[in-house]
Short mmCIF file of C-alpha atoms in Angstrom, two decimals:
data_model
loop_
_atom_site.label_atom_id
_atom_site.label_comp_id
_atom_site.label_asym_id
_atom_site.label_seq_id
_atom_site.Cartn_x
_atom_site.Cartn_y
_atom_site.Cartn_z
CA MET A 1 0.02 0.01 -0.01
CA ALA A 2 2.77 2.45 0.90
CA LEU A 3 4.71 1.65 -2.26
CA GLN A 4 1.55 2.17 -4.38
CA TYR A 5 0.94 5.51 -2.68
CA ILE A 6 4.54 6.64 -3.33
CA THR A 7 4.32 5.54 -6.95
CA GLN A 8 1.09 7.50 -7.43
CA CYS A 9 2.65 10.61 -5.85
CA ALA A 10 5.74 10.33 -8.05
CA LEU A 11 3.56 10.06 -11.13
CA ILE A 12 1.63 13.17 -10.18
CA PHE A 13 4.77 15.25 -9.95
CA ASN A 14 6.18 13.79 -13.17
CA ILE A 15 3.20 14.56 -15.31
CA ALA A 16 2.27 17.98 -13.85
CA PHE A 17 3.08 21.12 -15.75
CA SER A 18 1.68 23.32 -13.03
CA VAL A 19 1.19 22.06 -9.48
CA ILE A 20 0.33 24.10 -6.47
CA ALA A 21 3.27 24.04 -4.08
CA HIS A 22 2.86 22.89 -0.51
CA GLY A 23 1.74 25.85 1.54
CA ASP A 24 0.70 27.92 -1.46
CA HIS A 25 -3.03 28.52 -1.13
CA GLN A 26 -3.49 30.50 -4.37
CA GLN A 27 -5.12 27.59 -6.20
CA LYS A 28 -6.72 28.59 -9.47
CA PRO A 29 -10.47 28.49 -8.92
CA LEU A 30 -12.48 25.82 -10.71
CA HIS A 31 -14.50 27.11 -13.66
CA GLU A 32 -18.03 25.92 -14.11
CA ALA A 33 -17.36 25.45 -17.84
CA SER A 34 -14.58 22.98 -17.08
CA ASP A 35 -15.24 19.36 -17.92
CA TRP A 36 -15.29 16.80 -15.13
CA ALA A 37 -11.75 15.48 -15.74
CA THR A 38 -10.30 19.02 -15.51
CA LYS A 39 -12.22 19.70 -12.27
CA HIS A 40 -11.09 16.37 -10.87
CA MET A 41 -7.38 17.04 -11.65
CA GLU A 42 -7.51 20.57 -10.24
CA GLU A 43 -9.30 19.68 -7.08
CA GLU A 44 -8.00 16.20 -6.35
CA HIS A 45 -4.46 16.44 -7.62
CA HIS A 46 -3.78 20.16 -7.85
CA ILE A 47 -2.75 19.77 -11.47
CA GLY A 48 -4.06 22.41 -13.85
CA ASN A 49 -2.45 21.37 -17.10
CA PHE A 50 -2.25 17.77 -18.29
CA ASP A 51 -2.62 15.61 -21.43
CA PRO A 52 -4.91 12.58 -21.98
CA GLY A 53 -2.03 10.12 -21.65
CA ALA A 54 -1.08 11.52 -18.26
CA PHE A 55 -4.66 11.33 -17.06
CA PHE A 56 -4.96 7.77 -18.18
CA SER A 57 -1.71 6.63 -16.50
CA LEU A 58 -2.58 8.41 -13.24
CA HIS A 59 -5.87 6.52 -13.03
CA ASP A 60 -4.56 3.15 -14.30
CA TYR A 61 -4.11 2.10 -10.66
CA ASP A 62 -2.64 -1.33 -11.33
CA SER A 63 -0.50 -0.15 -14.30
CA SER A 64 -2.09 -2.82 -16.46
CA GLY A 65 -2.57 -0.57 -19.52
CA ALA A 66 -6.35 -0.71 -19.28
CA TRP A 67 -9.11 0.69 -17.12
CA THR A 68 -11.44 -1.85 -15.60
CA ALA A 69 -14.89 -1.24 -14.09
CA ASP A 70 -13.35 -1.04 -10.57
CA GLU A 71 -10.86 1.62 -11.71
CA ILE A 72 -13.61 3.69 -13.23
CA LEU A 73 -15.60 3.51 -9.93
CA ARG A 74 -12.43 4.50 -8.03
CA THR A 75 -11.70 7.41 -10.32
CA TYR A 76 -15.21 8.78 -9.72
CA GLY A 77 -14.70 8.38 -6.02
CA LEU A 78 -17.21 5.57 -5.61
CA GLU A 79 -14.83 3.52 -3.45
CA ASP A 80 -14.43 6.38 -1.00
CA GLU A 81 -16.18 6.15 2.39
CA SER A 82 -18.10 9.32 1.61
CA GLN A 83 -19.84 7.57 -1.26
CA LYS A 84 -20.81 4.39 0.54
CA ASP A 85 -24.53 5.14 0.25
CA VAL A 86 -24.51 5.59 -3.55
CA PRO A 87 -26.87 2.79 -4.81
CA LYS A 88 -25.64 0.00 -7.08
CA ALA A 89 -27.87 1.28 -9.90
CA LYS A 90 -25.90 4.56 -9.94
CA ARG A 91 -22.55 2.75 -9.79
CA ASP A 92 -23.67 0.61 -12.75
CA GLU A 93 -24.74 3.69 -14.62
CA VAL A 94 -21.33 5.26 -14.20
CA VAL A 95 -19.44 2.15 -15.46
CA ASN A 96 -21.86 1.44 -18.33
CA GLU A 97 -21.79 5.03 -19.56
CA ILE A 98 -18.01 5.30 -19.53
CA MET A 99 -17.66 1.92 -21.23
CA LYS A 100 -20.20 2.93 -23.85
CA LEU A 101 -18.22 6.10 -24.58
CA ALA A 102 -14.69 4.76 -24.71
CA ASP A 103 -14.62 0.97 -24.83
CA ALA A 104 -14.49 0.75 -28.66
CA ASP A 105 -14.19 -3.03 -28.93
CA HIS A 106 -16.73 -3.72 -26.12
CA ASP A 107 -14.43 -6.09 -24.20
CA GLY A 108 -15.23 -4.63 -20.79
CA GLN A 109 -12.12 -2.51 -20.39
CA ILE A 110 -10.68 0.70 -21.79
CA THR A 111 -7.15 0.47 -23.11
CA GLN A 112 -4.89 3.54 -23.38
CA ALA A 113 -5.22 3.41 -27.16
CA GLU A 114 -9.04 3.55 -26.87
CA TRP A 115 -8.82 6.38 -24.38
CA MET A 116 -6.49 8.39 -26.61
CA GLN A 117 -8.85 7.89 -29.60
CA PHE A 118 -11.82 8.90 -27.46
CA ASN A 119 -10.06 12.18 -26.59
CA LYS A 120 -8.87 12.70 -30.16
CA ASP A 121 -12.49 12.51 -31.22
CA GLY A 122 -13.39 15.24 -28.70
CA GLY A 123 -14.76 12.94 -25.98
CA LYS A 124 -15.13 14.20 -22.45
CA LEU A 125 -15.82 12.34 -19.19
CA PRO A 126 -19.37 13.17 -17.99
CA ASP A 127 -20.19 14.62 -14.64
CA PHE A 128 -22.55 12.26 -12.78
CA GLY A 129 -23.12 14.70 -9.94
CA LEU A 130 -20.97 12.64 -7.56
CA GLY A 131 -18.41 15.31 -6.74
CA PRO A 132 -14.75 15.64 -7.83
CA GLY A 133 -13.85 11.99 -7.23
CA HIS A 134 -12.02 11.38 -3.97
CA HIS A 135 -9.79 8.30 -4.49
CA GLY A 136 -6.71 8.81 -2.34
CA ASP A 137 -6.11 7.19 1.00
CA ASP A 138 -6.88 9.02 4.26
CA GLU A 139 -3.43 10.65 4.44
CA TYR A 140 -3.67 11.94 0.89
CA GLU A 141 -7.20 13.25 1.24
CA TYR A 142 -6.32 15.05 4.54
CA GLU A 143 -3.18 16.56 3.00
CA ILE A 144 -4.82 17.71 -0.23
CA HIS A 145 -8.20 18.90 1.12
CA HIS A 146 -7.28 20.27 4.49
CA PHE A 147 -3.62 20.66 5.45
CA GLU A 148 -2.58 22.41 2.26
CA LYS A 149 -5.56 24.83 2.49
CA TYR A 150 -5.27 25.82 6.10
CA HIS A 151 -1.71 24.96 7.25
CA ASP A 152 1.83 25.03 5.92
CA GLU A 153 5.35 23.75 6.64
CA ASN A 154 5.63 26.15 9.58
CA THR A 155 2.52 24.77 11.38
CA ARG A 156 3.27 23.39 14.81
CA GLU A 157 1.59 20.36 16.20
CA GLU A 158 -0.20 22.42 18.83
CA ASP A 159 -1.74 24.54 16.04
CA LEU A 160 -3.55 21.53 14.52
CA THR A 161 -6.83 22.28 16.28
CA HIS A 162 -9.37 22.29 13.45
CA PRO A 163 -12.12 19.62 13.74
CA GLU A 164 -10.56 17.93 10.64
CA ASP A 165 -7.18 17.84 12.36
CA ILE A 166 -8.63 16.35 15.52
CA ALA A 167 -10.62 13.66 13.63
CA HIS A 168 -7.58 12.78 11.51
CA PHE A 169 -5.19 12.28 14.40
CA LYS A 170 -7.86 10.58 16.52
CA LYS A 171 -8.16 7.94 13.79
CA HIS A 172 -4.37 7.60 13.84
CA ASP A 173 -4.47 7.00 17.57
CA GLN A 174 -7.26 4.45 17.24
CA GLU A 175 -5.37 2.55 14.56
CA ALA A 176 -2.23 2.59 16.66
CA ASP A 177 -4.17 1.27 19.69
CA GLU A 178 -5.66 -1.54 17.61
CA GLU A 179 -2.21 -2.53 16.30
CA GLU A 180 -0.87 -2.57 19.85
CA LYS A 181 -3.71 -4.81 21.03
CA GLN A 182 -3.16 -7.20 18.16
CA GLU A 183 0.54 -7.36 18.83
CA LYS A 184 -0.14 -8.24 22.50
CA LEU A 185 -2.56 -10.96 21.41
CA ASN A 186 0.03 -12.36 18.99
CA ARG A 187 2.59 -12.59 21.79
CA MET A 188 0.26 -14.35 24.20
CA PRO A 189 0.91 -18.05 24.61
CA ILE A 190 -1.89 -20.46 23.78
CA VAL A 191 -3.39 -21.96 26.89
CA GLU A 192 -4.83 -25.35 25.97
CA GLN A 193 -7.29 -25.36 28.83
CA ASN A 194 -8.96 -22.27 27.31
CA ILE A 195 -9.62 -24.04 24.02
CA PRO A 196 -13.03 -25.78 23.74
CA GLN A 197 -12.56 -29.52 23.70
CA LYS A 198 -13.89 -29.97 20.16
CA PHE A 199 -11.16 -27.74 18.81
CA ARG A 200 -8.29 -29.41 20.64
CA ARG A 201 -5.85 -31.72 18.94
CA ASN A 202 -6.29 -35.34 19.89
CA SER A 203 -3.02 -36.58 21.30
#
């Protein structure tokens, strides 16, 4: 997971022509006339200038050279916790519509060649009214949507007092506590007398 996150971050910096620097809050405002992909890149990745090939690679999460249904759902943020209540019918609509637009050979996936042709023909990703498409992990989403907007590299730990900061670090603490509990359980010796008879080995 960590390696995948690092790879995604490196790709973002490699493809970006203009990226908002950490601590710089002068992000170019989103224009209503912008297509969904442009809004997504500006809001989710802070990239204002990109080409179709870069967009495809950034959202080809397994680097297979093709988008699957799962990757389309992830790009539109439908695997994010905030979208857990979106009904299956809507999820199916998103996948079916994107496949209908760009899957030229109807094999259930969109290759980079198909994507490039789709763009060459003037195709645009539709906005399904689901927001900008959150698809990073918790750390990335906190960094992009909160820390960069309200803090900077000079922020001290005691200054992280916004509700978003408190919730973020509370979750960190909870995860650390769970890991510690699990480690203690893993170190505990197995007491045979505590095992129900039916599960014991017959000697």
